[in-house]
XYZ file of C-alpha atoms in Angstrom:
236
model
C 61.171 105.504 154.056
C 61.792 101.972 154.941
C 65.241 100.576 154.009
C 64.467 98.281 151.293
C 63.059 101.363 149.720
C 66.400 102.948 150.109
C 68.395 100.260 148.456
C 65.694 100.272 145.402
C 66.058 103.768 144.694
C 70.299 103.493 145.004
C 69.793 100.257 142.651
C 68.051 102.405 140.156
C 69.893 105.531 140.486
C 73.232 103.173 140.452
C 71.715 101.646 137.168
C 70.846 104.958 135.568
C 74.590 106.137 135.969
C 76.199 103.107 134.303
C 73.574 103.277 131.306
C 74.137 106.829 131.040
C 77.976 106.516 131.711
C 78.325 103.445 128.946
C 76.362 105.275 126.305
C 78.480 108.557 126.958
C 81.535 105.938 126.526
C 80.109 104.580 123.131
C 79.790 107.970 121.352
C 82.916 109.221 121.954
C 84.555 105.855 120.084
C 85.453 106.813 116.750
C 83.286 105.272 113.964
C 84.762 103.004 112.387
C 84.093 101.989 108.438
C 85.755 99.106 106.333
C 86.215 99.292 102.910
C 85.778 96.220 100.500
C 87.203 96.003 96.784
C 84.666 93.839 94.989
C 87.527 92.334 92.868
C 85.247 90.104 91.328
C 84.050 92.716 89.398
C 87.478 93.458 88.141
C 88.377 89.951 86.866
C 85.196 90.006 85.160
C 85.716 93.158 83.171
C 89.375 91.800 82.564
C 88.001 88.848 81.281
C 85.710 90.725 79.208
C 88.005 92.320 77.463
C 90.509 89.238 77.277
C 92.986 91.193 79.672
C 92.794 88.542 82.551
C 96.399 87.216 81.429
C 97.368 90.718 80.681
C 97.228 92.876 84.003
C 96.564 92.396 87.004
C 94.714 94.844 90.180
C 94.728 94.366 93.439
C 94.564 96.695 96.546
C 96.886 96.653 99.845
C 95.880 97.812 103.702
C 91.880 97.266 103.042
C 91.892 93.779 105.472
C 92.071 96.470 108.156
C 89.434 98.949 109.942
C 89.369 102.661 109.265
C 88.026 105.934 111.243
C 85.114 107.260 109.352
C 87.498 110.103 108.302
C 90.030 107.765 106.744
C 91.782 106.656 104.322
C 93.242 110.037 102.685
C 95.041 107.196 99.712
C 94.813 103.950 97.954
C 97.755 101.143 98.010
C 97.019 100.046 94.148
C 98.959 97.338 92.905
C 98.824 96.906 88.834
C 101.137 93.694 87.573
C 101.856 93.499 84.284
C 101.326 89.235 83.597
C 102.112 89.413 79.684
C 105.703 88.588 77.774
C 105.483 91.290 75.606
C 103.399 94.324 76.227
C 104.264 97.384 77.615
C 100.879 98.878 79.941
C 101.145 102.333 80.453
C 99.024 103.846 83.545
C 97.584 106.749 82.124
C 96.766 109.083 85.276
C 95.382 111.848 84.203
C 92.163 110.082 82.677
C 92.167 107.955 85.355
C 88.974 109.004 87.810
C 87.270 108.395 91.603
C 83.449 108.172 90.850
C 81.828 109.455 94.375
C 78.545 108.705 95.742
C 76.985 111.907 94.642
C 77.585 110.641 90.844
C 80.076 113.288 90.927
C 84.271 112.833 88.910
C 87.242 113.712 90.392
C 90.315 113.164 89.223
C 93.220 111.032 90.608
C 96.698 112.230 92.119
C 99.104 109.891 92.676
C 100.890 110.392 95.135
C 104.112 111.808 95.259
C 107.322 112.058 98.434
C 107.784 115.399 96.646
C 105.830 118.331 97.893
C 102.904 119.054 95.843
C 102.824 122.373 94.542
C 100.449 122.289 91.652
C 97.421 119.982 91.013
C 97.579 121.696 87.792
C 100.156 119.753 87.125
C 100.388 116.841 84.221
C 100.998 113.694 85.451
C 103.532 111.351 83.380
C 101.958 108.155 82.593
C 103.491 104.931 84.582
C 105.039 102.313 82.269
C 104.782 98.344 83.708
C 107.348 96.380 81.704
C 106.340 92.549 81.565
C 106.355 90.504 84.165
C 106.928 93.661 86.818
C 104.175 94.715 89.523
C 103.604 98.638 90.078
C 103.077 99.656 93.415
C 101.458 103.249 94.263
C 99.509 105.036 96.645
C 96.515 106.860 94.725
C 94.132 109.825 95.968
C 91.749 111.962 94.984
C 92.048 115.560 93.947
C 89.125 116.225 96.231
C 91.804 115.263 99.340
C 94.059 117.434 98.549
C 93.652 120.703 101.143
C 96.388 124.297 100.555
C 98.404 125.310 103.432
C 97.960 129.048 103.284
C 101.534 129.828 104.367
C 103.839 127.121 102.434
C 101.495 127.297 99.434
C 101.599 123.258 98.959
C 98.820 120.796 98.973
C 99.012 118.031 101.446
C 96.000 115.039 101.245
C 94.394 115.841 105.185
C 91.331 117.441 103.673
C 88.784 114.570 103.390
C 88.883 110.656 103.141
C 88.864 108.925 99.402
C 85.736 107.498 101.017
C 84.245 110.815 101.848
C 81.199 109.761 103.480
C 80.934 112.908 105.930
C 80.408 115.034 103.326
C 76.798 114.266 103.817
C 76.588 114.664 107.145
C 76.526 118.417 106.392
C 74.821 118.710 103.082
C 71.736 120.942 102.441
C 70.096 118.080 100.702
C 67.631 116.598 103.209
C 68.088 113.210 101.130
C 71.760 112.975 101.551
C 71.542 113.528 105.178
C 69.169 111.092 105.541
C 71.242 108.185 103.824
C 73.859 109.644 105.666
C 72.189 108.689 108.830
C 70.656 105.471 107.519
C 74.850 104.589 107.046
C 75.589 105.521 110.300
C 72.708 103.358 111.960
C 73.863 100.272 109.637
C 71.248 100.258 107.364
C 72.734 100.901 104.034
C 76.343 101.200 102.448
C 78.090 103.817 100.223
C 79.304 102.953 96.795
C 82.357 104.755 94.703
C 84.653 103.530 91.967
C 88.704 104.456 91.002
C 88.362 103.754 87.053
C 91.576 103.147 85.709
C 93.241 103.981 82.254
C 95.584 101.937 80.488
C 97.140 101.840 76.726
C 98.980 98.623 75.476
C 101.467 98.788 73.185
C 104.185 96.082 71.968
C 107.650 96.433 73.738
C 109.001 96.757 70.668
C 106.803 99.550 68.864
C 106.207 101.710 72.033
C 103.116 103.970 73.129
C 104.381 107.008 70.842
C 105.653 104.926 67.862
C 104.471 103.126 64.798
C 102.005 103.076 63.014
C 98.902 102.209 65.100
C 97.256 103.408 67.852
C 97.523 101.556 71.443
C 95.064 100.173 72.829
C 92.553 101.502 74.977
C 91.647 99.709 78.499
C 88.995 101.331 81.138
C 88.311 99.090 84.301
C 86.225 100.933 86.799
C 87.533 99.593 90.383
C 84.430 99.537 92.725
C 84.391 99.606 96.813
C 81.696 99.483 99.293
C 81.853 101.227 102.227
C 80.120 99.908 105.741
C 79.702 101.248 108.779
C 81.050 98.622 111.480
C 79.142 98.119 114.740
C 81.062 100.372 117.814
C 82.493 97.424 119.532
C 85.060 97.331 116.466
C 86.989 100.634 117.651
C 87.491 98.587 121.007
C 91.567 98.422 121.953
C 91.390 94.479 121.088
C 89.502 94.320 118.137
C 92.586 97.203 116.816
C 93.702 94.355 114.342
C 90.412 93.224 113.024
């Protein structure tokens, strides 16, 4: 074999190794999702129900970039913009709508260990003019520790896309892997309860009922191109 054979066939082998190293390299990055609060959606409903200079919602942490198994919480933020109105959080109606159509219902989260999801949650009161500041999750998060017998929120993410990786429906895996190649999102909401009541009456006196407020929260989920999990693009 002449030598300018030689080289061509060390080119090519060369170039086969680098493809085949790079694409080894680019499936063992970690996918990487972002999550966006369509907030616009929020001041609308506020405004619908002429509670835009009543509360407030906003979410903390989302600017960033998340593994695809991630985030196991929600930084909510609920201010309370009016002079006289007490807004109660009331938990345990509040919900996280998944993809699947499917209701679970919201733990917030505690620093205590969690013993019981059983358990009633008290309803968060926002005086006027104060901001409430909590981390949120789902009750589908929450995974048992066989030996100390409390829950801890490892099991899945709030944005529990992987759950159709696995699932026996051959429709689900399919948008699973239409998500993963780029070509479509995943949708879920965290629709929150509140009751309004008059400082000066309360939620549990007088004679009328508070006030009744549902505003369903909605995110997209996208799957970001691989080049995001690179070391530099960490702050993206």
């Amino acid at each position: 074999m002449r030598t300018g054979d030689n080289n061509l066939v060390i080119l090519t082998l060369y170039i086969i190794g680098i493809t085949y190293t790079f694409n080894q390299m680019v499936e063992s990055i970690d996918e990487q999702v972002k999550i966006d609060f369509k907030k616009a959606s929020v001041d609308q409903q506020l405004k619908e129900q002429n509670l835009q200079n009543t509360i407030g919602i906003s979410f903390g942490g989302l600017a960033k970039t998340y593994p695809i198994d991630k985030p196991q919480s929600l930084s909510i933020n609920i201010e309370n913009k009016s002079q006289d109105l007490a807004i109660y959080v009331d938990w345990d109606n509040c919900a996280f709508e998944e993809f699947d159509g499917t209701s679970k219902r919201v733990i917030r989260m505690s620093p205590d260990i969690t013993r019981d999801l059983a358990v009633l949650q008290t309803p968060s009161l926002i005086v006027p003019g104060k901001t409430l500041r909590e981390s949120v999750s789902s009750e589908s998060v929450f995974q048992l520790d066989a030996i100390t017998r409390t829950y801890t929120a490892t099991k899945n993410s709030v944005a529990n896309v992987l759950k159709w990786k696995t699932s026996p429906v051959k429709a689900q895996k399919k948008q699973f892997n239409e998500f993963i190649t780029r070509k479509r999102n995943f949708e879920f909401s965290l629709d929150l309860v509140f009751r309004l009541a008059e400082t000066n009456v309360g939620v549990a006196q007088g004679r009328n009922i508070p006030p009744l407020c549902i505003v369903k929260c909605p995110f997209t989920v996208r799957k970001l191109p691989w080049t995001y999990a690179l070391p530099w693009n960490k702050m993206r």
